[in-house]
JSON list of C-alpha atoms in Angstrom, two decimals:
[
{"chain": "A", "resi": 82, "resn": "LYS", "atom": "CA", "xyz": [0.00, 0.00, 0.00]},
{"chain": "A", "resi": 83, "resn": "VAL", "atom": "CA", "xyz": [2.86, 2.37, 0.76]},
{"chain": "A", "resi": 84, "resn": "ALA", "atom": "CA", "xyz": [4.37, 1.75, -2.67]},
{"chain": "A", "resi": 85, "resn": "ASN", "atom": "CA", "xyz": [0.98, 2.34, -4.31]},
{"chain": "A", "resi": 86, "resn": "LEU", "atom": "CA", "xyz": [0.64, 5.72, -2.62]},
{"chain": "A", "resi": 87, "resn": "GLU", "atom": "CA", "xyz": [4.20, 6.65, -3.50]},
{"chain": "A", "resi": 88, "resn": "ALA", "atom": "CA", "xyz": [3.64, 5.79, -7.17]},
{"chain": "A", "resi": 89, "resn": "LEU", "atom": "CA", "xyz": [0.14, 7.24, -7.39]},
{"chain": "A", "resi": 90, "resn": "LEU", "atom": "CA", "xyz": [0.81, 10.58, -5.75]},
{"chain": "A", "resi": 91, "resn": "GLY", "atom": "CA", "xyz": [4.54, 10.97, -5.75]},
{"chain": "A", "resi": 92, "resn": "VAL", "atom": "CA", "xyz": [4.61, 11.26, -1.97]},
{"chain": "A", "resi": 93, "resn": "GLY", "atom": "CA", "xyz": [7.46, 9.89, 0.11]},
{"chain": "A", "resi": 94, "resn": "ALA", "atom": "CA", "xyz": [7.26, 6.68, 2.13]},
{"chain": "A", "resi": 95, "resn": "ASP", "atom": "CA", "xyz": [6.94, 8.60, 5.42]},
{"chain": "A", "resi": 96, "resn": "ASP", "atom": "CA", "xyz": [3.95, 10.59, 4.13]},
{"chain": "A", "resi": 97, "resn": "ALA", "atom": "CA", "xyz": [2.37, 7.42, 2.72]},
{"chain": "A", "resi": 98, "resn": "ILE", "atom": "CA", "xyz": [2.75, 5.57, 6.03]},
{"chain": "A", "resi": 99, "resn": "LYS", "atom": "CA", "xyz": [1.36, 8.57, 7.95]},
{"chain": "A", "resi": 100, "resn": "ALA", "atom": "CA", "xyz": [-1.68, 8.74, 5.64]},
{"chain": "A", "resi": 101, "resn": "LEU", "atom": "CA", "xyz": [-2.34, 4.99, 5.94]},
{"chain": "A", "resi": 102, "resn": "ARG", "atom": "CA", "xyz": [-2.06, 5.06, 9.74]},
{"chain": "A", "resi": 103, "resn": "ALA", "atom": "CA", "xyz": [-4.47, 7.99, 9.97]},
{"chain": "A", "resi": 104, "resn": "VAL", "atom": "CA", "xyz": [-7.22, 5.94, 8.30]},
{"chain": "A", "resi": 105, "resn": "ASP", "atom": "CA", "xyz": [-6.50, 2.44, 9.62]},
{"chain": "A", "resi": 106, "resn": "GLY", "atom": "CA", "xyz": [-4.97, 1.25, 6.34]},
{"chain": "A", "resi": 107, "resn": "HIS", "atom": "CA", "xyz": [-7.92, 2.06, 4.02]},
{"chain": "A", "resi": 108, "resn": "GLU", "atom": "CA", "xyz": [-6.11, 2.86, 0.77]},
{"chain": "A", "resi": 109, "resn": "ASP", "atom": "CA", "xyz": [-8.71, 5.20, -0.80]},
{"chain": "A", "resi": 110, "resn": "LEU", "atom": "CA", "xyz": [-8.97, 7.19, 2.41]},
{"chain": "A", "resi": 111, "resn": "ALA", "atom": "CA", "xyz": [-5.17, 7.30, 2.62]},
{"chain": "A", "resi": 112, "resn": "VAL", "atom": "CA", "xyz": [-5.02, 8.71, -0.93]},
{"chain": "A", "resi": 113, "resn": "ALA", "atom": "CA", "xyz": [-7.45, 11.41, 0.15]},
{"chain": "A", "resi": 114, "resn": "GLN", "atom": "CA", "xyz": [-5.44, 12.12, 3.31]},
{"chain": "A", "resi": 115, "resn": "ALA", "atom": "CA", "xyz": [-2.23, 12.41, 1.30]},
{"chain": "A", "resi": 116, "resn": "ILE", "atom": "CA", "xyz": [-3.87, 14.82, -1.16]},
{"chain": "A", "resi": 117, "resn": "VAL", "atom": "CA", "xyz": [-5.20, 16.86, 1.75]},
{"chain": "A", "resi": 118, "resn": "GLY", "atom": "CA", "xyz": [-1.61, 17.02, 2.97]},
{"chain": "A", "resi": 119, "resn": "LEU", "atom": "CA", "xyz": [-0.52, 18.42, -0.40]},
{"chain": "A", "resi": 120, "resn": "THR", "atom": "CA", "xyz": [-3.08, 21.22, -0.30]},
{"chain": "A", "resi": 121, "resn": "SER", "atom": "CA", "xyz": [-3.96, 23.91, 2.17]},
{"chain": "A", "resi": 122, "resn": "THR", "atom": "CA", "xyz": [-5.01, 23.20, 5.74]},
{"chain": "A", "resi": 123, "resn": "GLU", "atom": "CA", "xyz": [-8.50, 24.47, 4.92]},
{"chain": "A", "resi": 124, "resn": "LYS", "atom": "CA", "xyz": [-9.53, 21.18, 3.33]},
{"chain": "A", "resi": 125, "resn": "SER", "atom": "CA", "xyz": [-8.40, 19.15, 6.33]},
{"chain": "A", "resi": 126, "resn": "ASP", "atom": "CA", "xyz": [-10.31, 21.48, 8.65]},
{"chain": "A", "resi": 127, "resn": "ASP", "atom": "CA", "xyz": [-13.71, 20.74, 7.12]},
{"chain": "A", "resi": 128, "resn": "SER", "atom": "CA", "xyz": [-14.40, 18.35, 10.01]},
{"chain": "A", "resi": 129, "resn": "THR", "atom": "CA", "xyz": [-15.32, 21.39, 12.06]},
{"chain": "A", "resi": 130, "resn": "ASN", "atom": "CA", "xyz": [-17.92, 22.43, 9.48]},
{"chain": "A", "resi": 131, "resn": "ARG", "atom": "CA", "xyz": [-19.68, 19.15, 8.94]},
{"chain": "A", "resi": 132, "resn": "ASP", "atom": "CA", "xyz": [-22.70, 17.74, 10.68]},
{"chain": "A", "resi": 133, "resn": "ASP", "atom": "CA", "xyz": [-21.85, 14.74, 12.83]},
{"chain": "A", "resi": 134, "resn": "ASP", "atom": "CA", "xyz": [-25.47, 13.61, 12.79]},
{"chain": "A", "resi": 135, "resn": "ASP", "atom": "CA", "xyz": [-25.42, 11.92, 9.41]},
{"chain": "A", "resi": 136, "resn": "ASP", "atom": "CA", "xyz": [-29.17, 11.30, 9.21]},
{"chain": "A", "resi": 137, "resn": "SER", "atom": "CA", "xyz": [-30.60, 9.17, 6.43]},
{"chain": "A", "resi": 138, "resn": "GLU", "atom": "CA", "xyz": [-32.37, 12.05, 4.68]},
{"chain": "A", "resi": 139, "resn": "LYS", "atom": "CA", "xyz": [-29.13, 14.02, 4.20]},
{"chain": "A", "resi": 140, "resn": "THR", "atom": "CA", "xyz": [-27.32, 10.85, 3.14]},
{"chain": "A", "resi": 141, "resn": "CYS", "atom": "CA", "xyz": [-30.06, 10.09, 0.61]},
{"chain": "A", "resi": 142, "resn": "ASP", "atom": "CA", "xyz": [-29.90, 13.64, -0.80]},
{"chain": "A", "resi": 143, "resn": "VAL", "atom": "CA", "xyz": [-26.12, 13.45, -1.14]},
{"chain": "A", "resi": 144, "resn": "ARG", "atom": "CA", "xyz": [-26.31, 10.06, -2.88]},
{"chain": "A", "resi": 145, "resn": "GLU", "atom": "CA", "xyz": [-28.97, 11.35, -5.30]},
{"chain": "A", "resi": 146, "resn": "GLU", "atom": "CA", "xyz": [-26.84, 14.38, -6.10]},
{"chain": "A", "resi": 147, "resn": "ARG", "atom": "CA", "xyz": [-23.77, 12.21, -6.64]},
{"chain": "A", "resi": 148, "resn": "ASP", "atom": "CA", "xyz": [-25.76, 9.91, -8.95]},
{"chain": "A", "resi": 149, "resn": "ALA", "atom": "CA", "xyz": [-26.91, 12.96, -10.91]},
{"chain": "A", "resi": 150, "resn": "GLU", "atom": "CA", "xyz": [-23.32, 14.21, -11.12]},
{"chain": "A", "resi": 151, "resn": "ALA", "atom": "CA", "xyz": [-22.19, 10.84, -12.49]},
{"chain": "A", "resi": 152, "resn": "GLU", "atom": "CA", "xyz": [-25.01, 10.85, -15.06]},
{"chain": "A", "resi": 153, "resn": "ALA", "atom": "CA", "xyz": [-24.10, 14.36, -16.18]},
{"chain": "A", "resi": 154, "resn": "LEU", "atom": "CA", "xyz": [-20.42, 13.47, -16.61]},
{"chain": "A", "resi": 155, "resn": "ALA", "atom": "CA", "xyz": [-21.36, 10.30, -18.51]},
{"chain": "A", "resi": 156, "resn": "ALA", "atom": "CA", "xyz": [-23.57, 12.38, -20.81]},
{"chain": "A", "resi": 157, "resn": "ILE", "atom": "CA", "xyz": [-20.75, 14.85, -21.43]},
{"chain": "A", "resi": 158, "resn": "PHE", "atom": "CA", "xyz": [-17.81, 12.45, -21.81]},
{"chain": "A", "resi": 159, "resn": "GLY", "atom": "CA", "xyz": [-19.55, 9.18, -22.74]},
{"chain": "A", "resi": 160, "resn": "GLU", "atom": "CA", "xyz": [-20.54, 6.28, -20.50]},
{"chain": "A", "resi": 161, "resn": "GLU", "atom": "CA", "xyz": [-17.45, 4.30, -21.47]},
{"chain": "A", "resi": 162, "resn": "ARG", "atom": "CA", "xyz": [-15.23, 6.96, -19.89]},
{"chain": "A", "resi": 163, "resn": "VAL", "atom": "CA", "xyz": [-17.03, 7.21, -16.54]},
{"chain": "A", "resi": 164, "resn": "SER", "atom": "CA", "xyz": [-17.11, 4.60, -13.79]},
{"chain": "A", "resi": 165, "resn": "VAL", "atom": "CA", "xyz": [-18.52, 4.88, -10.28]},
{"chain": "A", "resi": 166, "resn": "GLU", "atom": "CA", "xyz": [-17.72, 2.85, -7.16]},
{"chain": "A", "resi": 167, "resn": "ASP", "atom": "CA", "xyz": [-19.90, 3.41, -4.12]},
{"chain": "A", "resi": 168, "resn": "GLN", "atom": "CA", "xyz": [-18.21, 1.37, -1.42]},
{"chain": "A", "resi": 169, "resn": "PRO", "atom": "CA", "xyz": [-18.62, 3.12, 1.92]},
{"chain": "A", "resi": 170, "resn": "PRO", "atom": "CA", "xyz": [-16.90, 4.97, 3.35]},
{"chain": "A", "resi": 171, "resn": "VAL", "atom": "CA", "xyz": [-15.76, 6.19, -0.08]},
{"chain": "A", "resi": 172, "resn": "TRP", "atom": "CA", "xyz": [-17.67, 7.22, -3.19]},
{"chain": "A", "resi": 173, "resn": "LYS", "atom": "CA", "xyz": [-15.35, 7.23, -6.18]},
{"chain": "A", "resi": 174, "resn": "LEU", "atom": "CA", "xyz": [-16.01, 8.50, -9.70]},
{"chain": "A", "resi": 175, "resn": "ARG", "atom": "CA", "xyz": [-13.26, 7.83, -12.24]},
{"chain": "A", "resi": 176, "resn": "LEU", "atom": "CA", "xyz": [-13.17, 9.78, -15.50]},
{"chain": "A", "resi": 177, "resn": "GLN", "atom": "CA", "xyz": [-10.88, 8.73, -18.32]},
{"chain": "A", "resi": 178, "resn": "VAL", "atom": "CA", "xyz": [-9.58, 11.97, -19.80]},
{"chain": "A", "resi": 179, "resn": "PRO", "atom": "CA", "xyz": [-8.78, 11.84, -23.50]},
{"chain": "A", "resi": 180, "resn": "ASP", "atom": "CA", "xyz": [-6.68, 14.16, -25.60]},
{"chain": "A", "resi": 181, "resn": "LEU", "atom": "CA", "xyz": [-4.73, 16.02, -22.97]},
{"chain": "A", "resi": 182, "resn": "ASN", "atom": "CA", "xyz": [-2.06, 18.29, -24.33]},
{"chain": "A", "resi": 183, "resn": "LEU", "atom": "CA", "xyz": [0.77, 16.33, -22.70]},
{"chain": "A", "resi": 184, "resn": "LEU", "atom": "CA", "xyz": [4.25, 15.65, -24.02]},
{"chain": "A", "resi": 185, "resn": "PRO", "atom": "CA", "xyz": [5.44, 12.09, -24.72]},
{"chain": "A", "resi": 186, "resn": "PRO", "atom": "CA", "xyz": [5.61, 9.67, -23.00]},
{"chain": "A", "resi": 187, "resn": "ALA", "atom": "CA", "xyz": [2.74, 10.99, -20.81]},
{"chain": "A", "resi": 188, "resn": "LYS", "atom": "CA", "xyz": [0.69, 11.73, -23.93]},
{"chain": "A", "resi": 189, "resn": "ASP", "atom": "CA", "xyz": [0.66, 8.04, -24.83]},
{"chain": "A", "resi": 190, "resn": "ALA", "atom": "CA", "xyz": [-0.42, 6.79, -21.38]},
{"chain": "A", "resi": 191, "resn": "ALA", "atom": "CA", "xyz": [-3.98, 6.75, -20.10]},
{"chain": "A", "resi": 192, "resn": "SER", "atom": "CA", "xyz": [-4.93, 9.71, -17.93]},
{"chain": "A", "resi": 193, "resn": "THR", "atom": "CA", "xyz": [-7.76, 9.67, -15.41]},
{"chain": "A", "resi": 194, "resn": "VAL", "atom": "CA", "xyz": [-9.21, 12.07, -12.91]},
{"chain": "A", "resi": 195, "resn": "THR", "atom": "CA", "xyz": [-10.82, 10.46, -9.87]},
{"chain": "A", "resi": 196, "resn": "LEU", "atom": "CA", "xyz": [-13.26, 12.25, -7.58]},
{"chain": "A", "resi": 197, "resn": "LEU", "atom": "CA", "xyz": [-13.21, 10.90, -4.03]},
{"chain": "A", "resi": 198, "resn": "ALA", "atom": "CA", "xyz": [-15.95, 11.76, -1.55]},
{"chain": "A", "resi": 199, "resn": "GLY", "atom": "CA", "xyz": [-17.21, 10.23, 1.64]},
{"chain": "A", "resi": 200, "resn": "PRO", "atom": "CA", "xyz": [-18.56, 10.81, 5.13]},
{"chain": "A", "resi": 201, "resn": "THR", "atom": "CA", "xyz": [-15.13, 11.49, 6.61]},
{"chain": "A", "resi": 202, "resn": "SER", "atom": "CA", "xyz": [-13.33, 14.70, 7.49]},
{"chain": "A", "resi": 203, "resn": "GLY", "atom": "CA", "xyz": [-11.25, 15.95, 4.59]},
{"chain": "A", "resi": 204, "resn": "LEU", "atom": "CA", "xyz": [-13.15, 13.84, 2.08]},
{"chain": "A", "resi": 205, "resn": "GLY", "atom": "CA", "xyz": [-15.78, 16.16, 0.67]},
{"chain": "A", "resi": 206, "resn": "ALA", "atom": "CA", "xyz": [-18.51, 14.75, 2.88]},
{"chain": "A", "resi": 207, "resn": "ARG", "atom": "CA", "xyz": [-21.26, 16.82, 1.29]},
{"chain": "A", "resi": 208, "resn": "TYR", "atom": "CA", "xyz": [-20.03, 16.81, -2.31]},
{"chain": "A", "resi": 209, "resn": "PRO", "atom": "CA", "xyz": [-21.56, 17.90, -4.70]},
{"chain": "A", "resi": 210, "resn": "SER", "atom": "CA", "xyz": [-24.11, 20.08, -2.87]},
{"chain": "A", "resi": 211, "resn": "ALA", "atom": "CA", "xyz": [-21.75, 21.73, -0.38]},
{"chain": "A", "resi": 212, "resn": "GLY", "atom": "CA", "xyz": [-18.06, 21.16, -0.79]},
{"chain": "A", "resi": 213, "resn": "ALA", "atom": "CA", "xyz": [-15.41, 19.96, -3.16]},
{"chain": "A", "resi": 214, "resn": "PRO", "atom": "CA", "xyz": [-14.42, 16.35, -3.70]},
{"chain": "A", "resi": 215, "resn": "ILE", "atom": "CA", "xyz": [-10.83, 15.25, -3.42]},
{"chain": "A", "resi": 216, "resn": "LEU", "atom": "CA", "xyz": [-9.47, 15.17, -6.98]},
{"chain": "A", "resi": 217, "resn": "LEU", "atom": "CA", "xyz": [-6.79, 12.72, -8.05]},
{"chain": "A", "resi": 218, "resn": "PHE", "atom": "CA", "xyz": [-5.03, 12.93, -11.43]},
{"chain": "A", "resi": 219, "resn": "GLU", "atom": "CA", "xyz": [-3.41, 9.68, -12.55]},
{"chain": "A", "resi": 220, "resn": "ASN", "atom": "CA", "xyz": [-0.99, 8.99, -15.39]},
{"chain": "A", "resi": 221, "resn": "ALA", "atom": "CA", "xyz": [1.61, 6.26, -14.97]},
{"chain": "A", "resi": 222, "resn": "THR", "atom": "CA", "xyz": [4.31, 8.10, -16.92]},
{"chain": "A", "resi": 223, "resn": "VAL", "atom": "CA", "xyz": [4.13, 11.51, -15.22]},
{"chain": "A", "resi": 224, "resn": "PRO", "atom": "CA", "xyz": [7.04, 12.04, -12.80]},
{"chain": "A", "resi": 225, "resn": "PRO", "atom": "CA", "xyz": [6.15, 12.00, -9.07]},
{"chain": "A", "resi": 226, "resn": "SER", "atom": "CA", "xyz": [7.07, 15.65, -8.54]},
{"chain": "A", "resi": 227, "resn": "CYS", "atom": "CA", "xyz": [4.71, 16.66, -11.34]},
{"chain": "A", "resi": 228, "resn": "LEU", "atom": "CA", "xyz": [1.92, 14.45, -9.95]},
{"chain": "A", "resi": 229, "resn": "ARG", "atom": "CA", "xyz": [2.24, 16.18, -6.59]},
{"chain": "A", "resi": 230, "resn": "GLU", "atom": "CA", "xyz": [2.01, 19.60, -8.22]},
{"chain": "A", "resi": 231, "resn": "ILE", "atom": "CA", "xyz": [-0.90, 18.63, -10.49]},
{"chain": "A", "resi": 232, "resn": "ASN", "atom": "CA", "xyz": [-2.90, 17.10, -7.62]},
{"chain": "A", "resi": 233, "resn": "ALA", "atom": "CA", "xyz": [-2.22, 20.00, -5.27]},
{"chain": "A", "resi": 234, "resn": "SER", "atom": "CA", "xyz": [-3.23, 22.51, -7.97]},
{"chain": "A", "resi": 235, "resn": "LEU", "atom": "CA", "xyz": [-6.39, 20.60, -8.93]},
{"chain": "A", "resi": 236, "resn": "ASN", "atom": "CA", "xyz": [-7.56, 20.46, -5.33]},
{"chain": "A", "resi": 237, "resn": "ALA", "atom": "CA", "xyz": [-6.70, 24.07, -4.58]},
{"chain": "A", "resi": 238, "resn": "PHE", "atom": "CA", "xyz": [-8.60, 25.13, -7.71]},
{"chain": "A", "resi": 239, "resn": "GLY", "atom": "CA", "xyz": [-11.64, 23.05, -6.67]},
{"chain": "A", "resi": 240, "resn": "ASP", "atom": "CA", "xyz": [-11.62, 24.54, -3.19]},
{"chain": "A", "resi": 241, "resn": "ASN", "atom": "CA", "xyz": [-11.23, 28.11, -4.42]},
{"chain": "A", "resi": 242, "resn": "THR", "atom": "CA", "xyz": [-13.91, 27.71, -7.09]},
{"chain": "A", "resi": 243, "resn": "LEU", "atom": "CA", "xyz": [-16.52, 26.40, -4.66]},
{"chain": "A", "resi": 244, "resn": "ARG", "atom": "CA", "xyz": [-15.77, 29.04, -2.06]},
{"chain": "A", "resi": 245, "resn": "GLY", "atom": "CA", "xyz": [-16.11, 31.76, -4.69]}
]
């Protein structure tokens, strides 16, 4: 799992271990924690803004909104490019991104953007109605330092856009 985080995000082994320990070894949550570590402290502080009483009505509304978001992205990009995994505590939407203006060899490798959301602090608990998801850009040929910068920039942009 540590090697997966290192390769996926370009984080060091110490940061990967810290992220895994913080979420009892759940890899998707660790990815989110590591991304939160790359971005501002504001995203990790959203635990103070969320409702701890996760009643079924709010959960139902959030799930309906996430389903609608997935349908909209599938309509825009094509169903073959969008996949959704709803395995609590993480909701994950993966979008295959075609035709990015990347230089070889990254241009020739598959690129995806994954949206991670869930009922946990730092994980976009109320996405899409109130808050940004954690965004993860993946491309196996992009150097780790570039992946860190891309993922930090994507998440900072998402946060800033939703806050206005």
